[in-house]
Coordinates of C-alpha atoms in Angstrom, one line a residue:
M127 CA 15.9 1.4 3.3
G128 CA 13.7 -0.5 5.7
G129 CA 14.1 -3.4 8.3
A130 CA 12.0 -2.0 11.3
V131 CA 10.1 -4.6 11.1
S132 CA 9.9 -8.1 11.3
A133 CA 9.5 -10.5 7.7
G134 CA 6.4 -11.7 7.1
E135 CA 5.5 -14.9 5.6
D136 CA 2.3 -13.6 3.6
N137 CA 0.8 -9.7 2.9
D138 CA -1.0 -9.9 5.7
E139 CA 1.7 -11.0 8.1
L140 CA 3.3 -8.1 7.1
I141 CA 0.8 -5.7 7.9
D142 CA 0.1 -7.7 11.0
N143 CA 3.7 -6.3 11.8
L144 CA 3.4 -3.1 9.6
K145 CA 0.6 -2.6 12.9
E146 CA 1.9 -3.7 15.6
A147 CA 5.3 -1.4 15.1
Q148 CA 2.5 1.5 14.6
Y149 CA 3.9 2.6 11.1
I150 CA 0.2 1.3 9.6
R151 CA -2.4 3.5 12.3
T152 CA -6.1 3.9 10.6
E153 CA -8.4 1.1 8.6
L154 CA -8.7 2.9 5.2
V155 CA -5.1 2.9 5.0
E156 CA -4.7 -1.2 6.2
Q157 CA -7.5 -1.8 4.2
A158 CA -5.3 -0.6 1.2
F159 CA -2.0 -2.2 2.1
R160 CA -4.1 -5.4 2.2
A161 CA -5.9 -5.0 -0.6
I162 CA -2.9 -5.5 -2.8
D163 CA -0.1 -7.8 -2.8
R164 CA 3.6 -6.7 -2.0
A165 CA 4.7 -9.6 -3.8
D166 CA 2.8 -9.6 -7.3
Y167 CA 4.8 -6.2 -8.1
Y168 CA 8.5 -8.1 -7.4
L169 CA 9.7 -9.8 -10.6
E170 CA 8.6 -13.3 -10.3
E171 CA 12.9 -14.8 -10.0
F172 CA 12.9 -11.8 -6.7
K173 CA 9.6 -13.1 -5.2
D174 CA 11.2 -14.0 -2.0
N175 CA 11.7 -10.8 -0.7
A176 CA 8.5 -9.7 -1.4
Y177 CA 7.5 -9.7 2.8
K178 CA 10.0 -8.3 3.9
D179 CA 10.7 -4.7 4.6
L180 CA 12.9 -3.7 2.9
A181 CA 13.5 -2.2 -1.0
W182 CA 14.1 -3.2 -4.1
K183 CA 15.6 -2.2 -7.4
H184 CA 16.6 -4.0 -10.7
G185 CA 17.4 -1.6 -13.0
N186 CA 15.1 0.7 -13.2
I187 CA 12.5 -0.5 -10.9
H188 CA 12.6 0.3 -7.3
L189 CA 10.0 0.1 -4.6
S190 CA 10.4 1.8 -1.0
A191 CA 10.1 -0.4 2.2
P192 CA 6.5 -0.7 2.9
C193 CA 7.1 0.6 6.4
I194 CA 7.8 4.1 4.1
Y195 CA 4.5 3.9 2.0
S196 CA 2.9 3.2 5.7
E197 CA 4.1 6.3 6.4
V198 CA 3.4 8.4 3.6
M199 CA -0.1 7.1 3.2
E200 CA -0.8 7.7 7.3
A201 CA 0.0 11.2 6.4
L202 CA -0.9 11.8 3.1
E203 CA -5.3 11.5 5.6
L204 CA -6.1 10.6 1.9
Q205 CA -9.9 11.0 1.4
P206 CA -12.5 9.6 -1.5
G207 CA -12.7 12.1 -4.1
L208 CA -9.6 14.2 -3.8
S209 CA -6.3 14.0 -6.9
F210 CA -2.9 12.6 -6.7
L211 CA 0.1 13.5 -8.0
N212 CA 2.7 10.5 -7.8
L213 CA 6.0 11.8 -8.1
G214 CA 8.2 9.7 -9.0
S215 CA 5.5 6.7 -9.7
G216 CA 7.4 4.1 -10.5
T217 CA 6.1 0.5 -10.5
G218 CA 2.6 2.2 -9.5
Y219 CA 2.8 0.2 -5.8
L220 CA 2.4 3.0 -4.7
S221 CA -0.6 4.3 -6.7
S222 CA -2.9 1.6 -6.6
M223 CA -3.3 1.3 -3.2
V224 CA -4.0 5.5 -3.2
G225 CA -6.3 4.9 -5.8
L226 CA -8.6 2.4 -3.5
I227 CA -9.2 5.3 -1.6
L228 CA -10.1 8.0 -3.8
G229 CA -12.5 6.1 -5.3
P230 CA -13.7 7.0 -8.6
F231 CA -14.4 11.2 -8.7
G232 CA -10.9 10.5 -7.1
V233 CA -7.4 12.3 -9.5
N234 CA -5.1 9.8 -10.1
H235 CA -1.6 10.8 -11.7
G236 CA 1.7 10.2 -11.5
V237 CA 4.7 10.8 -13.6
E238 CA 8.2 8.0 -14.3
L239 CA 11.5 9.7 -15.8
H240 CA 12.0 6.3 -17.6
S241 CA 10.0 4.9 -20.2
D242 CA 10.3 0.9 -19.2
V243 CA 9.5 1.4 -15.7
I244 CA 6.6 2.9 -17.0
E245 CA 5.6 0.2 -19.5
Y246 CA 5.9 -2.1 -16.3
A247 CA 3.8 -0.3 -14.2
K248 CA 0.9 -0.7 -16.8
Q249 CA 1.4 -4.8 -17.0
K250 CA 1.4 -4.7 -12.9
L251 CA -2.0 -1.8 -13.3
D252 CA -4.1 -4.4 -15.9
F253 CA -3.0 -7.6 -14.2
F254 CA -4.7 -6.2 -11.0
I255 CA -7.7 -4.8 -12.5
K256 CA -7.8 -8.3 -14.1
T257 CA -7.2 -11.3 -11.7
S258 CA -7.7 -9.3 -8.4
D259 CA -10.8 -9.8 -6.4
S260 CA -9.7 -6.7 -4.4
F261 CA -10.8 -4.4 -7.4
D262 CA -14.5 -5.6 -6.8
K263 CA -13.9 -4.3 -3.1
F264 CA -14.1 -1.6 -3.8
E265 CA -14.4 1.4 -5.9
F266 CA -11.1 2.2 -8.3
C267 CA -9.4 5.2 -9.2
E268 CA -6.9 4.0 -11.9
P269 CA -3.7 5.7 -12.1
S270 CA -2.5 7.7 -15.0
F271 CA 1.5 7.8 -15.8
V272 CA 2.6 9.8 -18.1
T273 CA 7.1 9.8 -18.3
G274 CA 9.1 12.7 -18.1
N275 CA 11.3 14.8 -15.5
C276 CA 9.0 15.5 -12.3
L277 CA 10.8 18.9 -11.8
E278 CA 9.4 20.1 -15.9
I279 CA 5.5 19.6 -15.2
S280 CA 3.7 22.8 -16.9
P281 CA 3.2 25.5 -15.1
D282 CA 0.1 25.8 -16.2
C283 CA -1.2 22.0 -15.0
T284 CA -3.5 22.3 -12.2
Q285 CA -3.2 21.7 -8.4
Y286 CA -3.4 19.1 -6.7
D287 CA -4.6 18.1 -3.1
R288 CA -2.0 15.4 -1.9
V289 CA 1.4 14.9 -3.5
Y290 CA 3.8 12.7 -2.8
C291 CA 7.8 12.4 -4.3
G292 CA 9.6 8.9 -4.0
A293 CA 13.1 10.7 -4.7
G294 CA 15.6 13.6 -1.9
V295 CA 14.4 16.7 -2.5
Q296 CA 16.8 19.5 -2.5
K297 CA 16.0 22.4 -0.6
E298 CA 16.5 24.5 -3.5
H299 CA 13.3 22.3 -5.2
E300 CA 11.7 22.8 -2.4
D301 CA 9.2 25.9 -3.0
Y302 CA 8.8 24.4 -6.4
M303 CA 7.6 21.6 -5.4
K304 CA 5.0 22.9 -2.1
N305 CA 3.2 25.4 -5.3
L306 CA 2.0 22.1 -6.6
L307 CA -0.3 22.0 -4.2
K308 CA -3.6 23.9 -4.1
V309 CA -4.8 25.0 -0.4
G310 CA -5.3 22.8 2.1
G311 CA -3.5 20.5 0.4
I312 CA -0.1 18.1 2.2
L313 CA 2.7 16.9 0.3
V314 CA 5.3 14.6 1.0
M315 CA 8.8 14.2 0.3
P316 CA 11.6 13.5 2.0
L317 CA 13.4 17.2 1.9
E318 CA 17.4 16.9 4.1
E319 CA 17.0 13.3 4.6
K320 CA 13.5 13.2 6.1
L321 CA 10.6 12.2 5.5
T322 CA 8.5 15.4 5.3
K323 CA 5.0 16.3 5.9
I324 CA 4.4 20.1 4.3
T325 CA 0.4 21.5 4.4
R326 CA -0.6 24.3 2.4
T327 CA -2.5 26.4 5.4
G328 CA -2.8 29.7 2.8
P329 CA -1.9 31.0 -0.4
S330 CA 1.1 31.5 1.5
A331 CA 1.3 29.7 3.9
W332 CA 2.4 26.5 5.6
E333 CA 3.0 24.4 7.7
T334 CA 6.5 21.4 8.2
K335 CA 7.0 18.2 10.5
K336 CA 9.3 15.9 10.6
I337 CA 8.3 12.4 9.6
L338 CA 11.3 10.4 10.1
A339 CA 14.9 9.9 8.5
V340 CA 15.5 8.4 5.2
S341 CA 17.6 8.1 2.6
F342 CA 16.9 8.2 -0.9
A343 CA 18.1 8.8 -3.8
P344 CA 18.2 12.5 -4.8
L345 CA 16.0 13.1 -8.0
I346 CA 18.0 13.5 -11.4
Q347 CA 17.9 17.1 -12.5
P348 CA 17.2 18.1 -16.3
N349 CA 19.6 18.1 -19.0
H350 CA 18.8 20.3 -21.5
A351 CA 22.0 18.7 -23.1
D352 CA 20.8 17.9 -26.1
S353 CA 18.8 20.5 -27.4
G354 CA 19.0 23.9 -25.4
K355 CA 15.3 23.6 -24.3
S356 CA 13.0 22.5 -21.5
R357 CA 10.6 19.2 -22.3
L358 CA 8.1 20.3 -20.6
V359 CA 5.9 17.3 -18.8
H360 CA 2.1 17.6 -19.5
L361 CA -0.4 16.1 -16.7
P362 CA -3.5 14.4 -18.7
P363 CA -6.5 16.0 -18.2
V364 CA -9.0 15.8 -15.7
A365 CA -11.8 14.0 -17.2
V366 CA -15.3 13.9 -17.0
R367 CA -17.1 10.4 -16.9
S368 CA -19.2 9.0 -19.4
L369 CA -22.7 8.7 -18.2
Q370 CA -22.5 5.1 -19.6
D371 CA -19.3 5.0 -16.4
L372 CA -21.5 7.1 -14.1
A373 CA -24.6 4.3 -14.7
R374 CA -22.1 1.3 -13.6
I375 CA -20.5 2.9 -10.2
A376 CA -23.9 3.4 -9.5
I377 CA -25.7 -0.1 -10.1
R378 CA -22.3 -1.9 -8.8
G379 CA -22.6 0.9 -6.0
T380 CA -26.2 -0.3 -5.5
I381 CA -25.0 -3.8 -5.6
K382 CA -23.0 -3.8 -3.0
K383 CA -25.7 -1.9 -0.9
I384 CA -27.8 -5.6 -1.7
I385 CA -25.1 -7.5 -0.9
H386 CA -24.4 -5.8 2.4
Q387 CA -27.8 -5.8 3.5
E388 CA -28.6 -10.3 2.6
T389 CA -25.5 -10.2 5.0
M390 CA -26.6 -8.0 7.5
S391 CA -30.5 -10.0 7.1
K392 CA -28.6 -13.5 7.5
N393 CA -26.4 -12.6 10.1
G394 CA -27.5 -10.0 12.4
N395 CA -25.6 -7.5 13.2
G396 CA -22.2 -9.7 13.1
L397 CA -20.5 -13.5 12.4
K398 CA -22.3 -16.2 14.0
N399 CA -18.9 -18.1 14.4
P400 CA -16.5 -16.2 13.0
P401 CA -13.4 -18.3 12.6
R402 CA -10.8 -19.1 14.7
F403 CA -7.2 -19.0 13.8
K404 CA -4.0 -20.6 15.9
R405 CA -2.5 -16.9 16.9
R406 CA 1.1 -16.4 17.4
R407 CA 2.5 -16.9 20.7
V408 CA 5.8 -13.9 21.2
R409 CA 8.8 -16.9 22.8
R410 CA 10.6 -15.2 25.7
R411 CA 13.9 -14.3 24.7
R412 CA 17.1 -15.2 27.3
M413 CA 19.3 -12.1 27.6
E414 CA 22.2 -12.1 26.5
T415 CA 24.9 -9.9 27.9
I416 CA 28.6 -8.7 27.4
V417 CA 30.7 -7.7 30.2
F418 CA 33.7 -5.9 30.0
L419 CA 36.4 -6.1 32.2
D420 CA 40.5 -4.7 32.4
K421 CA 39.7 -4.4 28.5
E422 CA 38.8 -7.7 28.4
V423 CA 35.4 -9.2 26.4
F424 CA 33.4 -11.4 28.3
A425 CA 30.0 -13.1 26.7
S426 CA 27.8 -14.5 29.5
R427 CA 24.3 -15.6 29.4
I428 CA 21.3 -14.3 32.0
S429 CA 18.6 -16.1 32.8
N430 CA 16.0 -15.4 34.6
P431 CA 15.4 -18.7 36.7
S432 CA 11.4 -19.0 35.6
D433 CA 12.3 -18.9 32.1
D434 CA 12.5 -22.8 31.7
N435 CA 9.2 -23.5 32.7
N436 CA 7.3 -20.8 31.0
N437 CA 9.2 -22.1 28.0
S438 CA 7.5 -25.0 29.3
E439 CA 4.2 -23.8 29.7
D440 CA 3.9 -22.4 26.0
I441 CA 4.4 -25.6 24.5
E442 CA 2.0 -27.0 26.6
D443 CA -0.7 -23.9 25.8
E444 CA 0.2 -24.4 22.5
R445 CA 0.0 -28.4 22.4
R446 CA -3.4 -27.7 24.3
E447 CA -4.2 -25.0 21.1
E448 CA -3.4 -27.6 18.1
E449 CA -5.7 -29.9 19.8
E450 CA -8.7 -27.9 19.5
I451 CA -8.5 -26.5 16.4
K452 CA -10.0 -28.4 13.7
P453 CA -6.9 -28.9 10.1
S454 CA -10.5 -27.3 8.0
E455 CA -10.5 -24.2 10.7
L456 CA -6.2 -23.5 9.7
K457 CA -6.8 -22.8 6.2
P458 CA -9.9 -21.3 5.8
D459 CA -12.0 -21.5 2.6
P460 CA -11.2 -19.1 0.2
P461 CA -13.0 -15.7 -0.1
V462 CA -15.8 -15.5 -1.8
N463 CA -16.3 -12.0 -5.2
F464 CA -20.1 -12.0 -3.9
L465 CA -20.6 -8.6 -6.7
R466 CA -19.8 -10.8 -9.0
E467 CA -21.6 -13.8 -8.5
K468 CA -25.0 -11.2 -7.6
V469 CA -23.4 -10.1 -11.3
L470 CA -23.7 -13.3 -13.3
S471 CA -26.8 -14.6 -11.7
L472 CA -28.4 -10.7 -13.0
P473 CA -31.1 -11.4 -15.5
L474 CA -28.8 -9.5 -17.7
P475 CA -27.1 -10.2 -21.6
D476 CA -24.0 -11.3 -21.1
P477 CA -21.9 -7.8 -22.7
L478 CA -24.3 -6.3 -20.2
K479 CA -22.6 -7.7 -17.3
Y480 CA -19.1 -8.2 -18.6
Y481 CA -19.4 -4.4 -18.6
L482 CA -20.3 -4.3 -15.2
L483 CA -17.6 -6.4 -14.2
Y484 CA -14.7 -5.0 -16.0
Y485 CA -14.8 -7.7 -18.3
R486 CA -12.6 -9.0 -15.2
E487 CA -10.6 -12.7 -16.1
K488 CA -12.2 -13.7 -12.3

């Protein structure tokens, strides 16, 4: 599944392509996609394919195509403070992007059938928290994953504001999925070969919208052959944050506001000299035409008379741009983690500084 947009050379270029194709349409979703590098969720030997708009599967590990995740994120209409349930949470890539939008007072739960994939997801989550500078740019709602079949969720579980299912849902399970939603909630799932958005508008009222045609592996049905009994999946409890944790959130938020004010005071309402980057130029392509004549096939190349002149002008424009841009401007300096620098400069005991930084390695 996928292939709707061109491959990128890195994560940012992949996101640029998704935006250009209108798969990413809102700023919140764009920020979340840019904050987490898709390649970090690939095994090392497969990372060359990370920025292609294709699904990836290795054993039980699976990632949907970027265009699918984009449509899902947009359809969920995420906001800070909501509760989210990811059925078939897999590597945790989607759950982590969602967590960046939900913020510290949201709920972020995932159910995954395979225990080895749960361990993989926990390793990737730990790597993101410990090493990514993006973690300090957001207030994160950390995902919690449980092992089990998502068709066996305990009936006394809480309902959620947002639910996504990452496997094909059979028609007979549609009502089961709907009942996981609060009134006003949104469910996104592949239903009858269509990515479908269902909004619960009342206790027994629903609005359904088909988003796009998709092909997902179907949900795995529960197997009760061993014991003859259902193995109920109990979702994590919704815990109240400790006073210590709330204090850390408040302090980090205050420091971020100070950094923002200092930046605005220094630069005015915007950057005085925004960096220049070489823009990507769209090449005009010659058109290939296939002509059918008396059951014979002839291939011909039809050229626009102005193509040669236009191509020459494009090459000349690019040459001039490259001469104008200095080498240092083509490779901007790596971003500075201002929050980390500010915390480390505070007159506080080292253990408190490290606590404010979540004991991160970077």
